[in-house]
């Protein structure tokens, strides 16, 4: 083994992925083996599957693959922590023995052929490499339009994101160490990692269709994830509330002048409809404002408790790249 070759770990979060796990292992094993033959990565490189509290047989399949394939390692979280926390758990576990990691989803919609390009960029000196979709033709029209709107909105708020980038990226050890210093309980890695600011590059790729199984990000969860990203990085919504309140104050002053004029010179019974509409409008705006402020208060509540982001139940570790491996229960 050539010691100068970097140890690469592929971090793959899994939640109920039994339908595609075997195929995923086979394809990623072939990719890693090819890179080893080219002497681009060390033979100690591995895949790390992070079971995020799956309810099916995902963890059992990971253990079977681990026994049959020396490239497969894994950790099992004690409970479902969420996609972002599962990613962080895998990266923080892998950083102790890896020179770099690449995160990707188990469904392999992210084109694994560009993993080689990621590694080449790393060898050129880039510390963070982002995989960026070069088109969204596989998405529905609604998803394409809402995604474009989201990125434009985040840019307007001054939140630095990589457009059309999900969680397909490479980070070197220094970037991982820096990431470990971020302690948010509401993780939005797409916003956090660009803040690190190390030397980075972009690799375009074509996103594919899911091989099997169902997406773990339905519309409801996508909207919640987007809103968490906004509230985690900007106070603009609260400032927007203040601006709306000030505008409504000015409008109410004009309405008061109009009401006084009507009282003195017009029909005092006129304007009942506009009064009711105003009450409903103000009531709705107040509830919306309370909800947005409550979201920020809830975020503060979650942060001050300082609870651990995840708990690891079991580990499948590689002892030697060509030797046996072990199972540990924590």
PDB file of C-alpha atoms in Angstrom:
ATOM      1  CA  UNK A   1       0.000   0.000   0.000  1.00  0.00           C
ATOM      2  CA  UNK A   2       1.322   3.401  -0.949  1.00  0.00           C
ATOM      3  CA  UNK A   3       1.049   5.635   2.135  1.00  0.00           C
ATOM      4  CA  UNK A   4       0.833   8.802   0.046  1.00  0.00           C
ATOM      5  CA  UNK A   5      -2.513   7.813  -1.443  1.00  0.00           C
ATOM      6  CA  UNK A   6      -5.492   9.469   0.275  1.00  0.00           C
ATOM      7  CA  UNK A   7      -7.960   7.413   2.298  1.00  0.00           C
ATOM      8  CA  UNK A   8     -11.425   8.146   0.912  1.00  0.00           C
ATOM      9  CA  UNK A   9     -14.654   7.328   2.724  1.00  0.00           C
ATOM     10  CA  UNK A  10     -18.024   7.432   0.990  1.00  0.00           C
ATOM     11  CA  UNK A  11     -20.645   8.475   3.555  1.00  0.00           C
ATOM     12  CA  UNK A  12     -24.122   7.229   2.631  1.00  0.00           C
ATOM     13  CA  UNK A  13     -27.091   7.974   4.923  1.00  0.00           C
ATOM     14  CA  UNK A  14     -29.812   5.332   4.738  1.00  0.00           C
ATOM     15  CA  UNK A  15     -33.427   5.329   5.849  1.00  0.00           C
ATOM     16  CA  UNK A  16     -35.546   2.363   4.766  1.00  0.00           C
ATOM     17  CA  UNK A  17     -33.329   1.611   1.764  1.00  0.00           C
ATOM     18  CA  UNK A  18     -33.546  -2.184   1.658  1.00  0.00           C
ATOM     19  CA  UNK A  19     -34.902  -2.100  -1.898  1.00  0.00           C
ATOM     20  CA  UNK A  20     -31.723  -0.587  -3.360  1.00  0.00           C
ATOM     21  CA  UNK A  21     -28.956  -1.255  -0.841  1.00  0.00           C
ATOM     22  CA  UNK A  22     -27.474  -4.351  -2.493  1.00  0.00           C
ATOM     23  CA  UNK A  23     -27.280  -2.671  -5.892  1.00  0.00           C
ATOM     24  CA  UNK A  24     -25.830   0.472  -4.328  1.00  0.00           C
ATOM     25  CA  UNK A  25     -23.090  -1.525  -2.590  1.00  0.00           C
ATOM     26  CA  UNK A  26     -22.155  -3.281  -5.819  1.00  0.00           C
ATOM     27  CA  UNK A  27     -21.914  -0.097  -7.882  1.00  0.00           C
ATOM     28  CA  UNK A  28     -19.969   1.863  -5.263  1.00  0.00           C
ATOM     29  CA  UNK A  29     -17.613  -1.077  -4.681  1.00  0.00           C
ATOM     30  CA  UNK A  30     -16.840  -1.120  -8.386  1.00  0.00           C
ATOM     31  CA  UNK A  31     -16.182   2.628  -8.344  1.00  0.00           C
ATOM     32  CA  UNK A  32     -13.811   2.406  -5.364  1.00  0.00           C
ATOM     33  CA  UNK A  33     -11.999  -0.601  -6.829  1.00  0.00           C
ATOM     34  CA  UNK A  34     -11.454   1.273 -10.093  1.00  0.00           C
ATOM     35  CA  UNK A  35      -9.977   4.251  -8.243  1.00  0.00           C
ATOM     36  CA  UNK A  36      -7.676   1.941  -6.305  1.00  0.00           C
ATOM     37  CA  UNK A  37      -6.460   0.307  -9.501  1.00  0.00           C
ATOM     38  CA  UNK A  38      -5.653   3.774 -10.872  1.00  0.00           C
ATOM     39  CA  UNK A  39      -3.821   4.473  -7.605  1.00  0.00           C
ATOM     40  CA  UNK A  40      -5.900   7.581  -6.977  1.00  0.00           C
ATOM     41  CA  UNK A  41      -7.030   6.461  -3.515  1.00  0.00           C
ATOM     42  CA  UNK A  42      -5.669   4.190  -0.797  1.00  0.00           C
ATOM     43  CA  UNK A  43      -6.734   0.524  -0.522  1.00  0.00           C
ATOM     44  CA  UNK A  44      -7.912   1.478   2.991  1.00  0.00           C
ATOM     45  CA  UNK A  45     -10.745   3.505   1.474  1.00  0.00           C
ATOM     46  CA  UNK A  46     -14.266   2.403   2.395  1.00  0.00           C
ATOM     47  CA  UNK A  47     -17.997   2.994   2.190  1.00  0.00           C
ATOM     48  CA  UNK A  48     -19.690   4.064   5.423  1.00  0.00           C
ATOM     49  CA  UNK A  49     -23.423   3.408   5.511  1.00  0.00           C
ATOM     50  CA  UNK A  50     -25.272   5.354   8.201  1.00  0.00           C
ATOM     51  CA  UNK A  51     -28.546   3.668   9.168  1.00  0.00           C
ATOM     52  CA  UNK A  52     -30.783   6.511  10.355  1.00  0.00           C
ATOM     53  CA  UNK A  53     -33.147   4.416  12.470  1.00  0.00           C
ATOM     54  CA  UNK A  54     -34.621   2.467   9.558  1.00  0.00           C
ATOM     55  CA  UNK A  55     -37.810   0.489  10.191  1.00  0.00           C
ATOM     56  CA  UNK A  56     -37.097  -2.143   7.531  1.00  0.00           C
ATOM     57  CA  UNK A  57     -34.140  -4.520   7.084  1.00  0.00           C
ATOM     58  CA  UNK A  58     -31.612  -1.876   6.030  1.00  0.00           C
ATOM     59  CA  UNK A  59     -29.226  -2.496   8.939  1.00  0.00           C
ATOM     60  CA  UNK A  60     -29.384  -6.276   8.510  1.00  0.00           C
ATOM     61  CA  UNK A  61     -28.452  -5.862   4.844  1.00  0.00           C
ATOM     62  CA  UNK A  62     -25.574  -3.536   5.772  1.00  0.00           C
ATOM     63  CA  UNK A  63     -24.230  -6.206   8.134  1.00  0.00           C
ATOM     64  CA  UNK A  64     -24.526  -8.874   5.433  1.00  0.00           C
ATOM     65  CA  UNK A  65     -22.696  -6.669   2.926  1.00  0.00           C
ATOM     66  CA  UNK A  66     -20.066  -5.898   5.557  1.00  0.00           C
ATOM     67  CA  UNK A  67     -19.311  -9.597   6.077  1.00  0.00           C
ATOM     68  CA  UNK A  68     -19.063 -10.205   2.325  1.00  0.00           C
ATOM     69  CA  UNK A  69     -17.300  -7.004   1.281  1.00  0.00           C
ATOM     70  CA  UNK A  70     -14.275  -5.523   3.052  1.00  0.00           C
ATOM     71  CA  UNK A  71     -15.107  -2.093   1.621  1.00  0.00           C
ATOM     72  CA  UNK A  72     -18.393  -1.860   3.537  1.00  0.00           C
ATOM     73  CA  UNK A  73     -18.522  -0.330   7.022  1.00  0.00           C
ATOM     74  CA  UNK A  74     -21.468   1.113   8.877  1.00  0.00           C
ATOM     75  CA  UNK A  75     -22.902   2.834  11.888  1.00  0.00           C
ATOM     76  CA  UNK A  76     -26.432   2.482  13.205  1.00  0.00           C
ATOM     77  CA  UNK A  77     -28.035   5.461  14.907  1.00  0.00           C
ATOM     78  CA  UNK A  78     -30.100   4.640  17.978  1.00  0.00           C
ATOM     79  CA  UNK A  79     -33.102   6.505  16.580  1.00  0.00           C
ATOM     80  CA  UNK A  80     -34.131   8.412  13.482  1.00  0.00           C
ATOM     81  CA  UNK A  81     -32.194  11.686  13.655  1.00  0.00           C
ATOM     82  CA  UNK A  82     -32.942  13.049  10.199  1.00  0.00           C
ATOM     83  CA  UNK A  83     -30.998  13.192   6.949  1.00  0.00           C
ATOM     84  CA  UNK A  84     -28.724  16.109   7.882  1.00  0.00           C
ATOM     85  CA  UNK A  85     -27.777  14.680  11.265  1.00  0.00           C
ATOM     86  CA  UNK A  86     -27.143  11.267   9.743  1.00  0.00           C
ATOM     87  CA  UNK A  87     -24.789  12.921   7.252  1.00  0.00           C
ATOM     88  CA  UNK A  88     -22.994  14.726  10.071  1.00  0.00           C
ATOM     89  CA  UNK A  89     -22.735  11.533  12.126  1.00  0.00           C
ATOM     90  CA  UNK A  90     -21.088   9.738   9.215  1.00  0.00           C
ATOM     91  CA  UNK A  91     -18.666  12.569   8.471  1.00  0.00           C
ATOM     92  CA  UNK A  92     -17.647  13.027  12.095  1.00  0.00           C
ATOM     93  CA  UNK A  93     -17.083   9.272  12.426  1.00  0.00           C
ATOM     94  CA  UNK A  94     -15.109   9.050   9.179  1.00  0.00           C
ATOM     95  CA  UNK A  95     -12.880  12.076   9.812  1.00  0.00           C
ATOM     96  CA  UNK A  96     -10.850  10.162  12.392  1.00  0.00           C
ATOM     97  CA  UNK A  97      -9.399   7.790   9.792  1.00  0.00           C
ATOM     98  CA  UNK A  98     -10.017   9.484   6.409  1.00  0.00           C
ATOM     99  CA  UNK A  99      -8.168  12.084   4.390  1.00  0.00           C
ATOM    100  CA  UNK A 100     -11.386  13.054   2.627  1.00  0.00           C
ATOM    101  CA  UNK A 101     -15.036  12.032   2.489  1.00  0.00           C
ATOM    102  CA  UNK A 102     -17.703  12.170  -0.188  1.00  0.00           C
ATOM    103  CA  UNK A 103     -21.335  12.300   0.904  1.00  0.00           C
ATOM    104  CA  UNK A 104     -24.087  10.969  -1.341  1.00  0.00           C
ATOM    105  CA  UNK A 105     -27.542   9.453  -1.068  1.00  0.00           C
ATOM    106  CA  UNK A 106     -28.161   5.718  -1.179  1.00  0.00           C
ATOM    107  CA  UNK A 107     -30.503   5.955  -4.164  1.00  0.00           C
ATOM    108  CA  UNK A 108     -27.545   6.857  -6.449  1.00  0.00           C
ATOM    109  CA  UNK A 109     -29.474   9.555  -8.248  1.00  0.00           C
ATOM    110  CA  UNK A 110     -26.223  11.493  -7.942  1.00  0.00           C
ATOM    111  CA  UNK A 111     -23.989  10.332 -10.791  1.00  0.00           C
ATOM    112  CA  UNK A 112     -21.238   8.245  -9.176  1.00  0.00           C
ATOM    113  CA  UNK A 113     -19.081   8.439 -12.289  1.00  0.00           C
ATOM    114  CA  UNK A 114     -17.979  11.935 -11.185  1.00  0.00           C
ATOM    115  CA  UNK A 115     -16.524  10.564  -7.938  1.00  0.00           C
ATOM    116  CA  UNK A 116     -13.294  10.183  -9.889  1.00  0.00           C
ATOM    117  CA  UNK A 117     -13.456  13.880 -10.813  1.00  0.00           C
ATOM    118  CA  UNK A 118     -14.035  14.751  -7.158  1.00  0.00           C
ATOM    119  CA  UNK A 119     -10.881  12.878  -6.208  1.00  0.00           C
ATOM    120  CA  UNK A 120      -8.872  14.527  -8.980  1.00  0.00           C
ATOM    121  CA  UNK A 121      -9.986  17.963  -7.766  1.00  0.00           C
ATOM    122  CA  UNK A 122      -8.931  16.972  -4.254  1.00  0.00           C
ATOM    123  CA  UNK A 123      -5.516  15.884  -5.514  1.00  0.00           C
ATOM    124  CA  UNK A 124      -5.203  19.269  -7.244  1.00  0.00           C
ATOM    125  CA  UNK A 125      -5.536  20.946  -3.848  1.00  0.00           C
ATOM    126  CA  UNK A 126      -9.249  21.719  -3.515  1.00  0.00           C
ATOM    127  CA  UNK A 127     -10.542  21.170   0.008  1.00  0.00           C
ATOM    128  CA  UNK A 128     -14.271  21.221  -0.759  1.00  0.00           C
ATOM    129  CA  UNK A 129     -15.767  19.996  -4.027  1.00  0.00           C
ATOM    130  CA  UNK A 130     -19.472  20.508  -4.731  1.00  0.00           C
ATOM    131  CA  UNK A 131     -21.484  18.322  -7.046  1.00  0.00           C
ATOM    132  CA  UNK A 132     -23.870  20.584  -8.966  1.00  0.00           C
ATOM    133  CA  UNK A 133     -26.719  19.417 -11.169  1.00  0.00           C
ATOM    134  CA  UNK A 134     -26.314  20.683 -14.730  1.00  0.00           C
ATOM    135  CA  UNK A 135     -30.021  20.271 -15.457  1.00  0.00           C
ATOM    136  CA  UNK A 136     -33.263  19.449 -13.645  1.00  0.00           C
ATOM    137  CA  UNK A 137     -35.133  17.776 -16.492  1.00  0.00           C
ATOM    138  CA  UNK A 138     -35.800  14.702 -14.342  1.00  0.00           C
ATOM    139  CA  UNK A 139     -37.795  16.863 -11.886  1.00  0.00           C
ATOM    140  CA  UNK A 140     -41.395  17.896 -12.234  1.00  0.00           C
ATOM    141  CA  UNK A 141     -42.131  21.419 -13.445  1.00  0.00           C
ATOM    142  CA  UNK A 142     -43.366  22.344  -9.955  1.00  0.00           C
ATOM    143  CA  UNK A 143     -40.163  21.141  -8.302  1.00  0.00           C
ATOM    144  CA  UNK A 144     -37.948  22.929 -10.842  1.00  0.00           C
ATOM    145  CA  UNK A 145     -39.756  26.223 -10.413  1.00  0.00           C
ATOM    146  CA  UNK A 146     -39.917  26.078  -6.617  1.00  0.00           C
ATOM    147  CA  UNK A 147     -36.223  25.155  -6.429  1.00  0.00           C
ATOM    148  CA  UNK A 148     -35.269  28.115  -8.621  1.00  0.00           C
ATOM    149  CA  UNK A 149     -37.466  30.390  -6.509  1.00  0.00           C
ATOM    150  CA  UNK A 150     -35.865  29.096  -3.318  1.00  0.00           C
ATOM    151  CA  UNK A 151     -32.311  29.775  -4.514  1.00  0.00           C
ATOM    152  CA  UNK A 152     -33.239  33.265  -5.700  1.00  0.00           C
ATOM    153  CA  UNK A 153     -34.954  34.007  -2.416  1.00  0.00           C
ATOM    154  CA  UNK A 154     -31.980  32.786  -0.363  1.00  0.00           C
ATOM    155  CA  UNK A 155     -29.650  34.895  -2.500  1.00  0.00           C
ATOM    156  CA  UNK A 156     -31.874  37.932  -1.887  1.00  0.00           C
ATOM    157  CA  UNK A 157     -31.578  37.321   1.859  1.00  0.00           C
ATOM    158  CA  UNK A 158     -27.779  37.242   1.537  1.00  0.00           C
ATOM    159  CA  UNK A 159     -27.519  33.526   2.351  1.00  0.00           C
ATOM    160  CA  UNK A 160     -24.682  31.966   0.408  1.00  0.00           C
ATOM    161  CA  UNK A 161     -25.713  28.717  -1.255  1.00  0.00           C
ATOM    162  CA  UNK A 162     -24.392  26.724  -4.195  1.00  0.00           C
ATOM    163  CA  UNK A 163     -27.240  26.683  -6.718  1.00  0.00           C
ATOM    164  CA  UNK A 164     -28.560  23.234  -7.659  1.00  0.00           C
ATOM    165  CA  UNK A 165     -26.301  21.593  -5.095  1.00  0.00           C
ATOM    166  CA  UNK A 166     -27.795  19.086  -2.685  1.00  0.00           C
ATOM    167  CA  UNK A 167     -25.538  17.035  -0.393  1.00  0.00           C
ATOM    168  CA  UNK A 168     -23.232  15.468  -2.979  1.00  0.00           C
ATOM    169  CA  UNK A 169     -19.822  16.851  -2.058  1.00  0.00           C
ATOM    170  CA  UNK A 170     -16.237  16.114  -1.056  1.00  0.00           C
ATOM    171  CA  UNK A 171     -14.613  17.532   2.073  1.00  0.00           C
ATOM    172  CA  UNK A 172     -11.013  17.047   3.110  1.00  0.00           C
ATOM    173  CA  UNK A 173      -9.892  16.470   6.693  1.00  0.00           C
ATOM    174  CA  UNK A 174      -9.290  20.170   7.423  1.00  0.00           C
ATOM    175  CA  UNK A 175     -12.791  21.053   6.204  1.00  0.00           C
ATOM    176  CA  UNK A 176     -14.249  18.260   8.357  1.00  0.00           C
ATOM    177  CA  UNK A 177     -12.394  19.529  11.412  1.00  0.00           C
ATOM    178  CA  UNK A 178     -13.755  23.013  10.759  1.00  0.00           C
ATOM    179  CA  UNK A 179     -17.271  21.653  10.255  1.00  0.00           C
ATOM    180  CA  UNK A 180     -17.082  19.939  13.652  1.00  0.00           C
ATOM    181  CA  UNK A 181     -16.887  23.394  15.271  1.00  0.00           C
ATOM    182  CA  UNK A 182     -20.418  24.245  14.131  1.00  0.00           C
ATOM    183  CA  UNK A 183     -22.858  23.235  16.860  1.00  0.00           C
ATOM    184  CA  UNK A 184     -26.312  24.054  15.483  1.00  0.00           C
ATOM    185  CA  UNK A 185     -29.079  21.672  16.442  1.00  0.00           C
ATOM    186  CA  UNK A 186     -31.024  22.604  13.293  1.00  0.00           C
ATOM    187  CA  UNK A 187     -28.559  21.556  10.646  1.00  0.00           C
ATOM    188  CA  UNK A 188     -28.626  23.026   7.165  1.00  0.00           C
ATOM    189  CA  UNK A 189     -25.363  21.717   5.732  1.00  0.00           C
ATOM    190  CA  UNK A 190     -25.949  23.330   2.331  1.00  0.00           C
ATOM    191  CA  UNK A 191     -25.672  26.685   4.068  1.00  0.00           C
ATOM    192  CA  UNK A 192     -23.039  25.823   6.683  1.00  0.00           C
ATOM    193  CA  UNK A 193     -20.383  24.288   4.435  1.00  0.00           C
ATOM    194  CA  UNK A 194     -20.077  27.265   2.033  1.00  0.00           C
ATOM    195  CA  UNK A 195     -19.430  29.399   5.127  1.00  0.00           C
ATOM    196  CA  UNK A 196     -16.273  27.417   5.866  1.00  0.00           C
ATOM    197  CA  UNK A 197     -14.650  29.260   2.982  1.00  0.00           C
ATOM    198  CA  UNK A 198     -11.791  26.913   2.108  1.00  0.00           C
ATOM    199  CA  UNK A 199     -10.573  26.447  -1.457  1.00  0.00           C
ATOM    200  CA  UNK A 200     -13.468  24.909  -3.364  1.00  0.00           C
ATOM    201  CA  UNK A 201     -14.547  23.855  -6.829  1.00  0.00           C
ATOM    202  CA  UNK A 202     -17.696  22.713  -8.615  1.00  0.00           C
ATOM    203  CA  UNK A 203     -18.229  19.507 -10.577  1.00  0.00           C
ATOM    204  CA  UNK A 204     -21.351  19.405 -12.801  1.00  0.00           C
ATOM    205  CA  UNK A 205     -23.260  16.151 -13.192  1.00  0.00           C
ATOM    206  CA  UNK A 206     -26.554  14.822 -14.483  1.00  0.00           C
ATOM    207  CA  UNK A 207     -28.984  13.640 -11.837  1.00  0.00           C
ATOM    208  CA  UNK A 208     -30.586  10.290 -12.569  1.00  0.00           C
ATOM    209  CA  UNK A 209     -33.895   8.738 -11.663  1.00  0.00           C
ATOM    210  CA  UNK A 210     -34.211   6.717  -8.476  1.00  0.00           C
ATOM    211  CA  UNK A 211     -33.501   3.026  -9.030  1.00  0.00           C
ATOM    212  CA  UNK A 212     -36.147   1.723  -6.608  1.00  0.00           C
ATOM    213  CA  UNK A 213     -38.027   2.594  -3.470  1.00  0.00           C
ATOM    214  CA  UNK A 214     -39.639   5.915  -2.616  1.00  0.00           C
ATOM    215  CA  UNK A 215     -38.196   9.369  -2.081  1.00  0.00           C
ATOM    216  CA  UNK A 216     -37.571  10.314   1.549  1.00  0.00           C
ATOM    217  CA  UNK A 217     -38.215  13.985   0.796  1.00  0.00           C
ATOM    218  CA  UNK A 218     -41.905  14.533  -0.025  1.00  0.00           C
ATOM    219  CA  UNK A 219     -43.240  18.055  -0.533  1.00  0.00           C
ATOM    220  CA  UNK A 220     -44.073  18.607   3.150  1.00  0.00           C
ATOM    221  CA  UNK A 221     -40.580  17.669   4.290  1.00  0.00           C
ATOM    222  CA  UNK A 222     -38.970  19.733   1.507  1.00  0.00           C
ATOM    223  CA  UNK A 223     -40.915  22.834   2.559  1.00  0.00           C
ATOM    224  CA  UNK A 224     -39.975  22.287   6.201  1.00  0.00           C
ATOM    225  CA  UNK A 225     -36.317  21.845   5.237  1.00  0.00           C
ATOM    226  CA  UNK A 226     -36.358  25.051   3.168  1.00  0.00           C
ATOM    227  CA  UNK A 227     -37.972  27.027   5.993  1.00  0.00           C
ATOM    228  CA  UNK A 228     -35.388  25.722   8.473  1.00  0.00           C
ATOM    229  CA  UNK A 229     -32.643  26.854   6.107  1.00  0.00           C
ATOM    230  CA  UNK A 230     -34.115  30.362   5.972  1.00  0.00           C
ATOM    231  CA  UNK A 231     -34.607  30.733   9.730  1.00  0.00           C
ATOM    232  CA  UNK A 232     -31.196  29.219  10.493  1.00  0.00           C
ATOM    233  CA  UNK A 233     -29.280  31.806   8.490  1.00  0.00           C
ATOM    234  CA  UNK A 234     -31.324  34.989   8.333  1.00  0.00           C
ATOM    235  CA  UNK A 235     -33.526  37.241  10.495  1.00  0.00           C
ATOM    236  CA  UNK A 236     -35.032  38.753   7.345  1.00  0.00           C
ATOM    237  CA  UNK A 237     -38.504  37.257   8.017  1.00  0.00           C
ATOM    238  CA  UNK A 238     -38.675  39.078  11.352  1.00  0.00           C
ATOM    239  CA  UNK A 239     -37.561  42.313   9.703  1.00  0.00           C
ATOM    240  CA  UNK A 240     -40.217  41.747   7.047  1.00  0.00           C
ATOM    241  CA  UNK A 241     -42.816  41.503   9.801  1.00  0.00           C
ATOM    242  CA  UNK A 242     -41.621  44.827  11.233  1.00  0.00           C
ATOM    243  CA  UNK A 243     -41.828  46.426   7.771  1.00  0.00           C
ATOM    244  CA  UNK A 244     -45.365  45.093   7.233  1.00  0.00           C
ATOM    245  CA  UNK A 245     -46.362  46.370  10.677  1.00  0.00           C
ATOM    246  CA  UNK A 246     -45.022  49.833   9.925  1.00  0.00           C
ATOM    247  CA  UNK A 247     -46.783  49.890   6.539  1.00  0.00           C
ATOM    248  CA  UNK A 248     -50.061  48.836   8.108  1.00  0.00           C
ATOM    249  CA  UNK A 249     -49.659  51.571  10.719  1.00  0.00           C
ATOM    250  CA  UNK A 250     -49.407  54.181   7.963  1.00  0.00           C
ATOM    251  CA  UNK A 251     -52.414  52.687   6.167  1.00  0.00           C
ATOM    252  CA  UNK A 252     -54.410  52.689   9.412  1.00  0.00           C
ATOM    253  CA  UNK A 253     -53.645  56.394   9.918  1.00  0.00           C
ATOM    254  CA  UNK A 254     -55.044  57.132   6.462  1.00  0.00           C
ATOM    255  CA  UNK A 255     -58.057  54.950   7.218  1.00  0.00           C
ATOM    256  CA  UNK A 256     -58.606  56.846  10.492  1.00  0.00           C
ATOM    257  CA  UNK A 257     -58.612  60.149   8.621  1.00  0.00           C
ATOM    258  CA  UNK A 258     -61.094  58.741   6.123  1.00  0.00           C
ATOM    259  CA  UNK A 259     -63.342  57.425   8.926  1.00  0.00           C
ATOM    260  CA  UNK A 260     -63.291  60.831  10.627  1.00  0.00           C
ATOM    261  CA  UNK A 261     -64.254  62.496   7.360  1.00  0.00           C
ATOM    262  CA  UNK A 262     -67.117  60.034   6.883  1.00  0.00           C
ATOM    263  CA  UNK A 263     -68.304  60.641  10.437  1.00  0.00           C
ATOM    264  CA  UNK A 264     -68.403  64.408   9.988  1.00  0.00           C
ATOM    265  CA  UNK A 265     -69.540  64.804   6.406  1.00  0.00           C
ATOM    266  CA  UNK A 266     -70.708  61.424   5.112  1.00  0.00           C
ATOM    267  CA  UNK A 267     -72.771  58.355   5.961  1.00  0.00           C
ATOM    268  CA  UNK A 268     -71.626  56.964   9.347  1.00  0.00           C
ATOM    269  CA  UNK A 269     -72.916  53.465   8.486  1.00  0.00           C
ATOM    270  CA  UNK A 270     -70.775  53.174   5.375  1.00  0.00           C
ATOM    271  CA  UNK A 271     -67.630  51.089   5.394  1.00  0.00           C
ATOM    272  CA  UNK A 272     -68.856  48.046   7.361  1.00  0.00           C
ATOM    273  CA  UNK A 273     -67.481  45.607   4.754  1.00  0.00           C
ATOM    274  CA  UNK A 274     -64.079  47.257   4.649  1.00  0.00           C
ATOM    275  CA  UNK A 275     -63.986  47.181   8.460  1.00  0.00           C
ATOM    276  CA  UNK A 276     -64.589  43.437   8.598  1.00  0.00           C
ATOM    277  CA  UNK A 277     -62.000  42.822   5.871  1.00  0.00           C
ATOM    278  CA  UNK A 278     -59.493  44.914   7.799  1.00  0.00           C
ATOM    279  CA  UNK A 279     -60.122  42.917  10.982  1.00  0.00           C
ATOM    280  CA  UNK A 280     -59.578  39.602   9.173  1.00  0.00           C
ATOM    281  CA  UNK A 281     -56.504  40.934   7.402  1.00  0.00           C
ATOM    282  CA  UNK A 282     -54.900  42.220  10.579  1.00  0.00           C
ATOM    283  CA  UNK A 283     -55.823  39.046  12.460  1.00  0.00           C
ATOM    284  CA  UNK A 284     -54.229  36.868   9.801  1.00  0.00           C
ATOM    285  CA  UNK A 285     -51.084  38.984   9.696  1.00  0.00           C
ATOM    286  CA  UNK A 286     -50.790  38.839  13.468  1.00  0.00           C
ATOM    287  CA  UNK A 287     -51.086  35.063  13.513  1.00  0.00           C
ATOM    288  CA  UNK A 288     -48.501  34.798  10.737  1.00  0.00           C
ATOM    289  CA  UNK A 289     -46.151  37.107  12.632  1.00  0.00           C
ATOM    290  CA  UNK A 290     -46.583  35.128  15.842  1.00  0.00           C
ATOM    291  CA  UNK A 291     -45.868  31.910  13.942  1.00  0.00           C
ATOM    292  CA  UNK A 292     -42.657  33.212  12.374  1.00  0.00           C
ATOM    293  CA  UNK A 293     -41.414  34.670  15.656  1.00  0.00           C
ATOM    294  CA  UNK A 294     -42.371  31.401  17.347  1.00  0.00           C
ATOM    295  CA  UNK A 295     -40.204  29.511  14.862  1.00  0.00           C
ATOM    296  CA  UNK A 296     -37.190  31.573  15.892  1.00  0.00           C
ATOM    297  CA  UNK A 297     -38.020  31.123  19.574  1.00  0.00           C
ATOM    298  CA  UNK A 298     -38.328  27.372  18.990  1.00  0.00           C
ATOM    299  CA  UNK A 299     -34.895  27.369  17.344  1.00  0.00           C
ATOM    300  CA  UNK A 300     -33.433  29.210  20.353  1.00  0.00           C
ATOM    301  CA  UNK A 301     -35.150  26.697  22.661  1.00  0.00           C
ATOM    302  CA  UNK A 302     -33.582  23.783  20.770  1.00  0.00           C
ATOM    303  CA  UNK A 303     -30.133  25.407  20.756  1.00  0.00           C
ATOM    304  CA  UNK A 304     -29.902  26.294  24.449  1.00  0.00           C
ATOM    305  CA  UNK A 305     -30.665  22.718  25.539  1.00  0.00           C
ATOM    306  CA  UNK A 306     -27.419  21.530  23.921  1.00  0.00           C
ATOM    307  CA  UNK A 307     -28.714  18.016  23.436  1.00  0.00           C
ATOM    308  CA  UNK A 308     -26.591  15.614  21.376  1.00  0.00           C
ATOM    309  CA  UNK A 309     -27.511  15.602  17.710  1.00  0.00           C
ATOM    310  CA  UNK A 310     -27.464  11.809  17.438  1.00  0.00           C
ATOM    311  CA  UNK A 311     -26.604   8.637  19.339  1.00  0.00           C
ATOM    312  CA  UNK A 312     -24.693   5.760  17.762  1.00  0.00           C
ATOM    313  CA  UNK A 313     -26.016   2.327  18.660  1.00  0.00           C
ATOM    314  CA  UNK A 314     -23.715   0.021  16.665  1.00  0.00           C
ATOM    315  CA  UNK A 315     -20.621   0.175  14.466  1.00  0.00           C
ATOM    316  CA  UNK A 316     -19.190  -2.021  11.747  1.00  0.00           C
ATOM    317  CA  UNK A 317     -15.535  -1.097  11.459  1.00  0.00           C
ATOM    318  CA  UNK A 318     -12.710  -2.041   9.146  1.00  0.00           C
ATOM    319  CA  UNK A 319      -9.563  -3.190  10.927  1.00  0.00           C
ATOM    320  CA  UNK A 320      -7.322  -3.599   7.885  1.00  0.00           C
ATOM    321  CA  UNK A 321      -7.982  -3.035   4.186  1.00  0.00           C
ATOM    322  CA  UNK A 322      -7.205  -6.655   3.362  1.00  0.00           C
ATOM    323  CA  UNK A 323      -7.907  -8.209   6.742  1.00  0.00           C
ATOM    324  CA  UNK A 324     -10.924  -9.009   8.861  1.00  0.00           C
ATOM    325  CA  UNK A 325     -13.282  -6.532  10.427  1.00  0.00           C
ATOM    326  CA  UNK A 326     -15.144  -6.234  13.686  1.00  0.00           C
ATOM    327  CA  UNK A 327     -18.585  -5.415  15.040  1.00  0.00           C
ATOM    328  CA  UNK A 328     -18.849  -3.230  18.111  1.00  0.00           C
ATOM    329  CA  UNK A 329     -21.866  -2.404  20.236  1.00  0.00           C
ATOM    330  CA  UNK A 330     -21.777   0.952  21.994  1.00  0.00           C
TER     331      UNK A 330
END
